Short mmCIF file of C-alpha atoms in Angstrom, two decimals:
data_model
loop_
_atom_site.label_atom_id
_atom_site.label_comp_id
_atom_site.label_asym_id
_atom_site.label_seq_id
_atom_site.Cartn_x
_atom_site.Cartn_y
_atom_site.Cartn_z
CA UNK A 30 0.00 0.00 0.00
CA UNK A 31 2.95 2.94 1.08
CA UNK A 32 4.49 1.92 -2.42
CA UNK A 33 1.51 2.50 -4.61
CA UNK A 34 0.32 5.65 -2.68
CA UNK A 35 4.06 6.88 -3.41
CA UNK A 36 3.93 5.86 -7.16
CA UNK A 37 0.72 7.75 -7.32
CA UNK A 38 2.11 11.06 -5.83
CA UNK A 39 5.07 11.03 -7.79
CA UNK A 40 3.58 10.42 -11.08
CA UNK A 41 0.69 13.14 -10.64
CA UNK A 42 3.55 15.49 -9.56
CA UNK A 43 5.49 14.20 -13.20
CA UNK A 44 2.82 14.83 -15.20
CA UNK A 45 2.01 17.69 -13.71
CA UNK A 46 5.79 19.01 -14.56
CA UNK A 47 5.61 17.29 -18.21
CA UNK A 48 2.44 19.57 -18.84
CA UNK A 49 4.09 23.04 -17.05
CA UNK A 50 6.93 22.11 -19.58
CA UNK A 51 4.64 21.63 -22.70
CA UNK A 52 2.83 25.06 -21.66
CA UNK A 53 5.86 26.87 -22.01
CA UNK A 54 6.63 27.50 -18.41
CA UNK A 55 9.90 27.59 -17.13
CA UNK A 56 11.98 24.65 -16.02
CA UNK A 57 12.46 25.83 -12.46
CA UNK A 58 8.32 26.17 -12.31
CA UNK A 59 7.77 23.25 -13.95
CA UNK A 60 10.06 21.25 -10.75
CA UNK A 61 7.78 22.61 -8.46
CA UNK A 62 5.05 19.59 -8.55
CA UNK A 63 7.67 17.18 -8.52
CA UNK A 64 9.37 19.07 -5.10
CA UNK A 65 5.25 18.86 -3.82
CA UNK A 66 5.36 15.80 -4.75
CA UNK A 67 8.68 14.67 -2.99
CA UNK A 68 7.16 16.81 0.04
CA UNK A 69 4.05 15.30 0.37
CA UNK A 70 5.86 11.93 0.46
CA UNK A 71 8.60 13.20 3.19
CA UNK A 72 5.48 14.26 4.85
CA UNK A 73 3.56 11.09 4.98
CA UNK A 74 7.17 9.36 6.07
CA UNK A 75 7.83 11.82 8.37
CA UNK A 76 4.54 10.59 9.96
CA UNK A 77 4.20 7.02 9.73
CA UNK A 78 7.42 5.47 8.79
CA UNK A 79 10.18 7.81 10.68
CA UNK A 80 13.26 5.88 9.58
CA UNK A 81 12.49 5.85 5.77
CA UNK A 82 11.94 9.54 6.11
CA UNK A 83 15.53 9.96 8.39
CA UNK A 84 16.81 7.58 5.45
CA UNK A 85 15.41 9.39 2.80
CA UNK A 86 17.26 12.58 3.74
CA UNK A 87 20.27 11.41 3.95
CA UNK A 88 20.05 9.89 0.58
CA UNK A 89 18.92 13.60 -0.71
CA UNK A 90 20.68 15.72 1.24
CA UNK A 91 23.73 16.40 -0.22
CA UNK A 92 22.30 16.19 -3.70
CA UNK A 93 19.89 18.71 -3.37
CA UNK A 94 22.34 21.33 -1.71
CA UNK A 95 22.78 23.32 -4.30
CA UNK A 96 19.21 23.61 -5.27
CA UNK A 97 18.70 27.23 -3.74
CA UNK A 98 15.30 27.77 -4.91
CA UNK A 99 12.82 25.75 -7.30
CA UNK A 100 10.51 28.68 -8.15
CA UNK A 101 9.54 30.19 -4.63
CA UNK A 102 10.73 27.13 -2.86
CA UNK A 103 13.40 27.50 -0.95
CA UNK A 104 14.59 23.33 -0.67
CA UNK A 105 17.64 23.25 1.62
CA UNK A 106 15.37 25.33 4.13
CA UNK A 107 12.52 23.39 4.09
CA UNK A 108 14.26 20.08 4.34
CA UNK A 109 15.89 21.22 7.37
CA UNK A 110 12.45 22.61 8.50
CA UNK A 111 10.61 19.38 7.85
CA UNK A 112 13.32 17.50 10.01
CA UNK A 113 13.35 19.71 12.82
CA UNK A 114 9.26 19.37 12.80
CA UNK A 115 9.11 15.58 12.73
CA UNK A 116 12.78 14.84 14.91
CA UNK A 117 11.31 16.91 17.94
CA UNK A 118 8.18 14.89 18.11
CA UNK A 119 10.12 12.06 17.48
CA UNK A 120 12.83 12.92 19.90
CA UNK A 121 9.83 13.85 22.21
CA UNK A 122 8.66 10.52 22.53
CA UNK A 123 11.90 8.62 22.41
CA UNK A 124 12.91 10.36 25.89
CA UNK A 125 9.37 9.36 27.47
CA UNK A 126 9.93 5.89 26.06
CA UNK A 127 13.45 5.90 28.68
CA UNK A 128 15.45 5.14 25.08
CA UNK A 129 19.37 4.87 26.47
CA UNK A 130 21.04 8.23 26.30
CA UNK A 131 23.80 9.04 23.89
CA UNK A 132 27.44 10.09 24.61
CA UNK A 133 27.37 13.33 22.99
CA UNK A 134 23.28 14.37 24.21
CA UNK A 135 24.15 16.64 27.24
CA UNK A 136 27.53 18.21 25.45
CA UNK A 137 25.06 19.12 22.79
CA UNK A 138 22.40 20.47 24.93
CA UNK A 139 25.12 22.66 26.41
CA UNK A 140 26.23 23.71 22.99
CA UNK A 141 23.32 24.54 21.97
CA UNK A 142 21.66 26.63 24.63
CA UNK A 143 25.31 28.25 24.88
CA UNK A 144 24.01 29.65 20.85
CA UNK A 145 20.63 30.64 22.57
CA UNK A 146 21.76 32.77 25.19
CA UNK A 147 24.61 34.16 22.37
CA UNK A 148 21.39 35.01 20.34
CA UNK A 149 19.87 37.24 23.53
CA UNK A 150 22.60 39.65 23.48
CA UNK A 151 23.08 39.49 19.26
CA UNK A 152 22.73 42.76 17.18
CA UNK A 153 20.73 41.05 14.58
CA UNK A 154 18.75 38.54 16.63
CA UNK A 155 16.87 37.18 13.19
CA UNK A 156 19.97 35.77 11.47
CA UNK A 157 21.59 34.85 14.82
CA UNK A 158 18.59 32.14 15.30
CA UNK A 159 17.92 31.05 11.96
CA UNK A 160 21.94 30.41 11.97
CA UNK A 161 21.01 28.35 15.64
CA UNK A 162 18.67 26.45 14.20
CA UNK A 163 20.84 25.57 11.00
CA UNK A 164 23.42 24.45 13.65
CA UNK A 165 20.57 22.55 16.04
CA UNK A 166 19.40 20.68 13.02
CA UNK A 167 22.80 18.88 12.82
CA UNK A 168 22.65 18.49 16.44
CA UNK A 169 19.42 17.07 16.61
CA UNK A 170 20.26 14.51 13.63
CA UNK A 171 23.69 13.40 15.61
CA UNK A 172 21.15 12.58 18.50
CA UNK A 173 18.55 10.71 16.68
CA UNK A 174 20.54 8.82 14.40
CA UNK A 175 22.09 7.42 18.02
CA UNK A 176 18.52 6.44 18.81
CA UNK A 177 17.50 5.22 15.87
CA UNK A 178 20.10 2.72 14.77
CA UNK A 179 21.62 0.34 17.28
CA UNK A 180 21.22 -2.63 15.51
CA UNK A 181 23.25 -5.07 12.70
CA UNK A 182 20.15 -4.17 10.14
CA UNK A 183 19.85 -0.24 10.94
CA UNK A 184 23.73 0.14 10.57
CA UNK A 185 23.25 -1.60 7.08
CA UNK A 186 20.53 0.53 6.21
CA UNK A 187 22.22 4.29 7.03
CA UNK A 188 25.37 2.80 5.95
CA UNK A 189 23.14 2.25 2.35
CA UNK A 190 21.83 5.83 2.93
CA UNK A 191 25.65 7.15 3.03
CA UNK A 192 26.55 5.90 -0.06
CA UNK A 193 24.03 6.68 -2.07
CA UNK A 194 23.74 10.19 -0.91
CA UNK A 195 27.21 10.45 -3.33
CA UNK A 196 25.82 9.15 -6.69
CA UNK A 197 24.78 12.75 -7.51
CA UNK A 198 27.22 14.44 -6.50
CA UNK A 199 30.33 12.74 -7.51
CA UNK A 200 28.32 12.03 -11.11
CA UNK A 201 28.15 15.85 -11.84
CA UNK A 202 31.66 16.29 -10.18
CA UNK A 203 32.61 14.33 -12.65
CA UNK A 204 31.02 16.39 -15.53
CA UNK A 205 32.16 19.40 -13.99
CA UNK A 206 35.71 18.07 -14.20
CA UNK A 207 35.09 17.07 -17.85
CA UNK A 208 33.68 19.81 -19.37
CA UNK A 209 35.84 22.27 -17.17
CA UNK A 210 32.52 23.91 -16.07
CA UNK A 211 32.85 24.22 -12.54
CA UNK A 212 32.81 27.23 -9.98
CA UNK A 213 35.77 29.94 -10.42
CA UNK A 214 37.13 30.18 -7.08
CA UNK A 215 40.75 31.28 -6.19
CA UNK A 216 41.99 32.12 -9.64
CA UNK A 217 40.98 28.26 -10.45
CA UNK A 218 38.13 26.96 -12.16
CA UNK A 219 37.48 24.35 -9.28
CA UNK A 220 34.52 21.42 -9.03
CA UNK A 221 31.86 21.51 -6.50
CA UNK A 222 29.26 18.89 -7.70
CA UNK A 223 26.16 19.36 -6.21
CA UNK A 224 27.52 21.90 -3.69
CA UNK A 225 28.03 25.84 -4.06
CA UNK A 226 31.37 26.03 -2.97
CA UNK A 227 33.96 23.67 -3.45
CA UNK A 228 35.29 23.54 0.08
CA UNK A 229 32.16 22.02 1.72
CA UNK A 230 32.38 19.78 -1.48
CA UNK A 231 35.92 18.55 -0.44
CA UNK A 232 34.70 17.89 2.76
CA UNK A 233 31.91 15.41 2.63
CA UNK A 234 33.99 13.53 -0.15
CA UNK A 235 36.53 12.78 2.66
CA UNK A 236 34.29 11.86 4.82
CA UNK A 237 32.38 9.34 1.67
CA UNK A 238 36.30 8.49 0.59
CA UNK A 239 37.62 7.00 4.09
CA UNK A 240 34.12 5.53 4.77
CA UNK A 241 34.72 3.41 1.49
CA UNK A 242 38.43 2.74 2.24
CA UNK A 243 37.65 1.86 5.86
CA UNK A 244 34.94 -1.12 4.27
CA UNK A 245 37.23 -2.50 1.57
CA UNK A 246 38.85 -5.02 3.36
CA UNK A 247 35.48 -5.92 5.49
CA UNK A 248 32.84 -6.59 2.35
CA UNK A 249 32.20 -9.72 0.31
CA UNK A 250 34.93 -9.75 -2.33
CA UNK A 251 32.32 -9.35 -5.24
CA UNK A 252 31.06 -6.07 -3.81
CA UNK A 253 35.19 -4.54 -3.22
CA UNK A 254 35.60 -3.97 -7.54
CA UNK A 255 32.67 -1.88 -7.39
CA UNK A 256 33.28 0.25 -4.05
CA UNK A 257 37.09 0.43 -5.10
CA UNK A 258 35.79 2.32 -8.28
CA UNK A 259 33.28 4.40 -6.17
CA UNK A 260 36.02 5.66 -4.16
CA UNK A 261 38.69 6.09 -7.21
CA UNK A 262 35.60 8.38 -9.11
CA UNK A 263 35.58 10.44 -5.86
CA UNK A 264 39.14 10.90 -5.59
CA UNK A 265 39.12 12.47 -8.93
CA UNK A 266 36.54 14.70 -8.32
CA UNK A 267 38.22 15.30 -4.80
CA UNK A 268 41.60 16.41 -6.69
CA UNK A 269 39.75 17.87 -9.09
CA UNK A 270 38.13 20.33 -6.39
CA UNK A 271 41.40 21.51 -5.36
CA UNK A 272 41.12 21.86 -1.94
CA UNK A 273 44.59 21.68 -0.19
CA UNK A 274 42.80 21.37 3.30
CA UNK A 275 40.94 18.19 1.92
CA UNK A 276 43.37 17.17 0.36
CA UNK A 277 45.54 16.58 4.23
CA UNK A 278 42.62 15.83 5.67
CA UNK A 279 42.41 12.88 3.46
CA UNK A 280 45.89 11.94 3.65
CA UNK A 281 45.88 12.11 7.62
CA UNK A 282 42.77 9.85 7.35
CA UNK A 283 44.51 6.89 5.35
CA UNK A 284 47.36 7.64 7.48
CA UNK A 285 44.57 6.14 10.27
CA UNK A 286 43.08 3.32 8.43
CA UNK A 287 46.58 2.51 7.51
CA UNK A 288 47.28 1.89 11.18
CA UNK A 289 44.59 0.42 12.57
CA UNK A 290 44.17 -2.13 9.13
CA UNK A 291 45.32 -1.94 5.96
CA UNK A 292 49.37 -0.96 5.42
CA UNK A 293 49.51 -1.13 1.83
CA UNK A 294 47.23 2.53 2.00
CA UNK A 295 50.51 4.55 2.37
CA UNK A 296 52.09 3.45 -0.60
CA UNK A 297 49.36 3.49 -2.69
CA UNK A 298 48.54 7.10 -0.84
CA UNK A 299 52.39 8.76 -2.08
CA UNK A 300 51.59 6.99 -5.79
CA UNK A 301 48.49 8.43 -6.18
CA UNK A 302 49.41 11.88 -4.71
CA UNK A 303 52.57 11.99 -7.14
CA UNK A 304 50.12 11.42 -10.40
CA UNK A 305 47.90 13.85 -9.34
CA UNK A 306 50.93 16.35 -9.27
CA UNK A 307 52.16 15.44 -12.51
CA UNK A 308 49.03 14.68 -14.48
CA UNK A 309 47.48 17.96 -13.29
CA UNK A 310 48.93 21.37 -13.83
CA UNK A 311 46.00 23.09 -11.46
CA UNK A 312 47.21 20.40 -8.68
CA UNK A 313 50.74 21.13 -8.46
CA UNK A 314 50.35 25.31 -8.92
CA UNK A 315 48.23 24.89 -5.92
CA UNK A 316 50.81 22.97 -4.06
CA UNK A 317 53.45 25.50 -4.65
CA UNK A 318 51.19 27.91 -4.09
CA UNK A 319 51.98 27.62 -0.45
CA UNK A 320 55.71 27.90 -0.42
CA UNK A 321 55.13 31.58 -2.07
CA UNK A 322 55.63 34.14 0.39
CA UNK A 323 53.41 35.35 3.18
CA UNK A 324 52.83 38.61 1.56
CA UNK A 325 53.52 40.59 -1.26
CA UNK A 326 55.52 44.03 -1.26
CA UNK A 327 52.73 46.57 -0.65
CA UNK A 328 51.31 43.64 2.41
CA UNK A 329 48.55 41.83 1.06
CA UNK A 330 48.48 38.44 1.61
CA UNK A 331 49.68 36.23 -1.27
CA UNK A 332 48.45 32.60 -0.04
CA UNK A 333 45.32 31.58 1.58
CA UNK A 334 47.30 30.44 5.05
CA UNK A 335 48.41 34.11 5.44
CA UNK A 336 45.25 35.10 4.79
CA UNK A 337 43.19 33.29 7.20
CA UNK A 338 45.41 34.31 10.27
CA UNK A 339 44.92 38.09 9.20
CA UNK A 340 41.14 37.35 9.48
CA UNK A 341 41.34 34.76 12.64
CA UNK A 342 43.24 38.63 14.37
CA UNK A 343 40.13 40.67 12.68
CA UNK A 344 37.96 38.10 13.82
CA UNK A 345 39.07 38.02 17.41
CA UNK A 346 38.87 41.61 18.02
CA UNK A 347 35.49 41.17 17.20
CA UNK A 348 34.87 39.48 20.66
CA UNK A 349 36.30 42.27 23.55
CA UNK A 350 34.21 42.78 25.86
CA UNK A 351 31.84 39.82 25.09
CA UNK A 352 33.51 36.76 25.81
CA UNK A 353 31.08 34.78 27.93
CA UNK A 354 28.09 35.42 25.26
CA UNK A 355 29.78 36.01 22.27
CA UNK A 356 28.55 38.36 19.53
CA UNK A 357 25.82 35.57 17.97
CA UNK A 358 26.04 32.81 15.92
CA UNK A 359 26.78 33.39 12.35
CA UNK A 360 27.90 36.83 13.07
CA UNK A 361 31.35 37.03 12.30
CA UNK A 362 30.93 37.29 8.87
CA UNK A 363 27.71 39.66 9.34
CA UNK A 364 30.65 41.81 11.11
CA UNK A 365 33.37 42.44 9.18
CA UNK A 366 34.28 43.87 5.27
CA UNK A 367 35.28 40.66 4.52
CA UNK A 368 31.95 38.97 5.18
CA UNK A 369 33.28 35.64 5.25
CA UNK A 370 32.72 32.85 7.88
CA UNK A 371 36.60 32.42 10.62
CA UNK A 372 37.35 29.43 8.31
CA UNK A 373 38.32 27.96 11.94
CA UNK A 374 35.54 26.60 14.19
CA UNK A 375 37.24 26.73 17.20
CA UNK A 376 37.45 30.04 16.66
CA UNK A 377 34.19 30.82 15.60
CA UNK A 378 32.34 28.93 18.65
CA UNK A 379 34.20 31.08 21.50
CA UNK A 380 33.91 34.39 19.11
CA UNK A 381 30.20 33.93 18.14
CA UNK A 382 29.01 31.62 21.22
CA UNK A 383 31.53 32.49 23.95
CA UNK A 384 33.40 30.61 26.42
CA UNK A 385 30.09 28.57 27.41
CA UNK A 386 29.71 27.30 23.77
CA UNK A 387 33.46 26.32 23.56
CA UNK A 388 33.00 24.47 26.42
CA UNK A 389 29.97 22.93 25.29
CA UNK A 390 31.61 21.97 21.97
CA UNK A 391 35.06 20.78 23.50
CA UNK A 392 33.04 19.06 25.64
CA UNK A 393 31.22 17.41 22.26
CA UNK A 394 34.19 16.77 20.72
CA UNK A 395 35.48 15.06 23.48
CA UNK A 396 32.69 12.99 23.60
CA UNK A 397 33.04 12.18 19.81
CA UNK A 398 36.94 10.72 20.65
CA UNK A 399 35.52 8.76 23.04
CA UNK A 400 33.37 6.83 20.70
CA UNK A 401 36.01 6.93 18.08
CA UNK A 402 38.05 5.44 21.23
CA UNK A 403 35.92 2.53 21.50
CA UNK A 404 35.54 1.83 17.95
CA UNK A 405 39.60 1.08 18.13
CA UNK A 406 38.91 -1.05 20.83
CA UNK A 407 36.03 -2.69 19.59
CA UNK A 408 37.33 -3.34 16.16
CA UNK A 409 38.78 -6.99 17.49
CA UNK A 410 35.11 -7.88 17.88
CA UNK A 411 33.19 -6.65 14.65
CA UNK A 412 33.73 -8.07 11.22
CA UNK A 413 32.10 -7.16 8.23
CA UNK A 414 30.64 -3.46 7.66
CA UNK A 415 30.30 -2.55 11.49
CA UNK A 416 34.01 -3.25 11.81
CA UNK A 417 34.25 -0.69 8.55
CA UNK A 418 32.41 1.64 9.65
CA UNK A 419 33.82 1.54 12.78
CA UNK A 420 37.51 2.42 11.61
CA UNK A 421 35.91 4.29 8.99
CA UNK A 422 34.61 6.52 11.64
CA UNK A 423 38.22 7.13 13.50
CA UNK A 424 39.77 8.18 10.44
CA UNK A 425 36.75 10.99 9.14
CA UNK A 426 37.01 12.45 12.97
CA UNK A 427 40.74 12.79 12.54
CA UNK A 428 40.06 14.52 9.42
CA UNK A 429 37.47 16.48 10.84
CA UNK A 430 39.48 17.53 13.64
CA UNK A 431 42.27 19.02 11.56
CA UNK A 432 39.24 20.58 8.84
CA UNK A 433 38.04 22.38 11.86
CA UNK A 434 41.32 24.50 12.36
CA UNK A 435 41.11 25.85 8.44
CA UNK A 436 37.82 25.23 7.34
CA UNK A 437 34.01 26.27 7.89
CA UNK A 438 32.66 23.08 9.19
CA UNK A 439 29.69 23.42 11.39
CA UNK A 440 28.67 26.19 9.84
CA UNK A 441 27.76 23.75 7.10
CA UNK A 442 24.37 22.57 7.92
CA UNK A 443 24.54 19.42 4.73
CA UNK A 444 28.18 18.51 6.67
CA UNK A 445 26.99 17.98 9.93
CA UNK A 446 24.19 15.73 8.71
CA UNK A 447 26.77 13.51 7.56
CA UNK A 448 28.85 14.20 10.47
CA UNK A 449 26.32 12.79 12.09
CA UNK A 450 25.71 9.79 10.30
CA UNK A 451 29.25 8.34 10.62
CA UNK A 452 28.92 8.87 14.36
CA UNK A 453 26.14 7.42 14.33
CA UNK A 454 27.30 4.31 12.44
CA UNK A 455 30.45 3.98 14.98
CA UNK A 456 27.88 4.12 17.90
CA UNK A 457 25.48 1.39 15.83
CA UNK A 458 28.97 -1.14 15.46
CA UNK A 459 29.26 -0.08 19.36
CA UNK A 460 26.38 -1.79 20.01
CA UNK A 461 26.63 -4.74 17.55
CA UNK A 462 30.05 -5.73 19.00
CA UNK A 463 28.37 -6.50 22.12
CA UNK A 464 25.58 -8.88 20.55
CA UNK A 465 26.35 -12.07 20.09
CA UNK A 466 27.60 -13.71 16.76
CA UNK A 467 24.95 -14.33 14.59
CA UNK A 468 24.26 -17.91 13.72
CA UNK A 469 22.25 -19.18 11.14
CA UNK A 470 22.48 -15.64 8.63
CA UNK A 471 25.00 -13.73 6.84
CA UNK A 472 24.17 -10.00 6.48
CA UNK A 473 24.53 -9.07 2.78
CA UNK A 474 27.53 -7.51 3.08
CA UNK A 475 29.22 -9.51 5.22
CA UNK A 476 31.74 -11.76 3.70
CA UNK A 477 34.90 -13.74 3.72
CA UNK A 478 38.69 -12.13 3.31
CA UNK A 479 39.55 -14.68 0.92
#
């Protein structure tokens, strides 16, 4: 019955489109009964079938961040809005139910009322709490997620989600990097896929990169050809982005999964690193990019490094006098000519939130080593994709950590989604370590290491 009510909806909201289309209306109009469409089915899973809908946004997430507006619609905003709707009542009744609590629940609840009490004192109150809620909608999935998958099937499932969410993305990286029609950024014409920026782009390949690498060694041999190609397609996209940040972050990741189980990644690592620097002129001008001096002779900044610890001085002046609220979330780059986000969250949290919201988030990323702590340990017990994931986990936090010094990362609403999903997944193999060995059936991707 759910799968013929959602054929129906979709194809009224298709032909609907196909006959805007034949009218003469525009293409962005014409999408708009397939997004009502694709609404009124979120809706309906929202409501009856909670983990398809939690599924389902994962899977659409990052391809549908750089839809801005469809017509009047604004999507990224009301996919966020739908979630927060339907993950508080969900939430709601998961905490009267006496559902375990999470390791990173009360470091979030901290963070996040640390934002509201920053958004009190803010000189534009309005963008302060939509930029709140942008962050609380990450914080809210990293909780659920926790609730919602604790078993060998659920991991499978969101692990499914993870994967898929890519398709789009890397697919039109991979046209962008064709066709050289990507996003000038930097003097560079750079890729960015599905995002708007190439950065946040970067970033959630990583995290889809070591999540593949991590499961290589821990999936049924026929299925390691095919995720082996996956993860080659989003390395060239990932190069092709030209991220330098990413581009360690990734390398200190393998580093990890090197260590804890596979060896052989270093080499291949250094081979593939030196082919991207030969085969690409864009790749190594960016790498030498950073030996150029700090700044040229009338002192402007001639590489990005130099440039970001001008603006992490600019952006720390912006806090005297307000260090135990901060000046609001989101406003640094509401505050200065620049109008750019620190590019360094640790930064931004004790600028923006104060000291009470760098406590709240050292406190949460803390509790994040501490589960990528016990996935090391556990790893002896798990085989197959929880043992993946697992690893796969220590390795995108390692990443993440070292993103978080240069980059914009929870400012990012479509990053901490995912954020949240691979913490989610190393909680899930947490919990399947402890169960006992199943007997009798093989999960689907569970196979041999022959």
């Amino acid at each position: 019955r759910d799968v013929r009510v959602s054929l129906l909806v979709g194809a009224v909201g298709v032909v609907l489109a196909v006959a805007l289309l034949i009218s003469g209306v525009s293409a962005a109009y014409a999408a708009i009964p397939v997004a009502t469409a694709g609404a009124v089915l979120l809706v309906l899973a929202g409501i009856f079938r909670f983990e398809v809908f939690v599924l389902t946004l994962i899977i659409v997430r990052a391809g549908a961040d750089s839809l801005v507006d469809i017509g009047p619609l604004q999507v990224n905003a009301f996919l966020s809005i739908l979630f927060l709707v339907f993950g508080l009542i969900w939430l709601a009744g998961s905490v009267r139910s006496e559902c375990p609590k999470t390791i990173t629940g009360a470091p979030s609840l901290l963070f996040f009322v640390a934002g509201f009490l920053s958004v009190l004192g803010a000189a534009q109150p309005m963008p302060t709490t939509i930029e709140l809620l942008r962050v609380g909608s990450g914080l809210l999935m990293l909780e659920i997620l926790q609730r919602l998958v604790r078993t060998r099937e659920t991991l499978n499932r969101l692990l499914a989600a993870l994967l898929l969410s890519a398709v789009v993305p890397i697919g039109l990286g991979l046209y962008q990097a064709a066709t050289g029609s990507g996003l000038w950024v930097a003097g560079f014409v750079r890729v960015v896929g599905t995002f708007r920026h190439p950065v946040p782009y970067s970033i959630y390949l990583v995290i889809i990169i070591l999540t593949i690498v991590a499961l290589l060694p821990n999936v049924r041999t026929k299925l390691r050809i095919p995720l082996a190609i996956y993860a080659a397609l989003a390395v060239v996209v990932l190069v092709s982005s030209l991220t330098r940040s990413a581009w360690m972050a990734l390398a200190l990741g393998i580093v990890v999964i090197a260590v804890l189980q596979s060896r052989w990644l270093i080499p291949l690592m250094v081979v593939v690193a030196i082919g991207a620097a030969v085969l690409s002129p864009n790749v190594m001008q960016r790498v030498t990019e950073m030996a150029e001096p700090g700044t040229s002779t009338v002192g402007d900044p001639t590489n990005s490094l130099t440039w970001r610890i001008n603006y992490w001085k600019e952006t720390l002046d912006l806090a005297d006098g307000r260090t135990v609220t901060g000046i609001g979330m989101g406003m640094v780059q509401r505050s200065t000519p620049e109008e750019k986000a620190p590019h360094n969250d640790y930064l931004r949290v004790v600028v923006e939130g104060g000291v009470l919201a760098l406590a709240g988030y050292i406190w949460l990323l803390v509790a994040l080593v501490r589960l990528a702590l016990k996935a090391v340990r556990d790893r002896g017990r798990l085989r197959g994709p929880p043992k993946g994931v697992a690893v796969g986990f220590v390795a995108s936090l390692a990443a993440l950590l070292l993103l978080g010094i240069v980059s914009n990362v929870i400012s990012q609403v479509v990053l901490l989604w995912y954020v949240a999903t691979i913490a989610a997944l190393a909680a899930a193999a947490h919990h399947v370590a402890a169960e006992p060995e199943p007997v009798q059936r093989e999960e689907a991707l569970v196979g041999s290491n022959d």
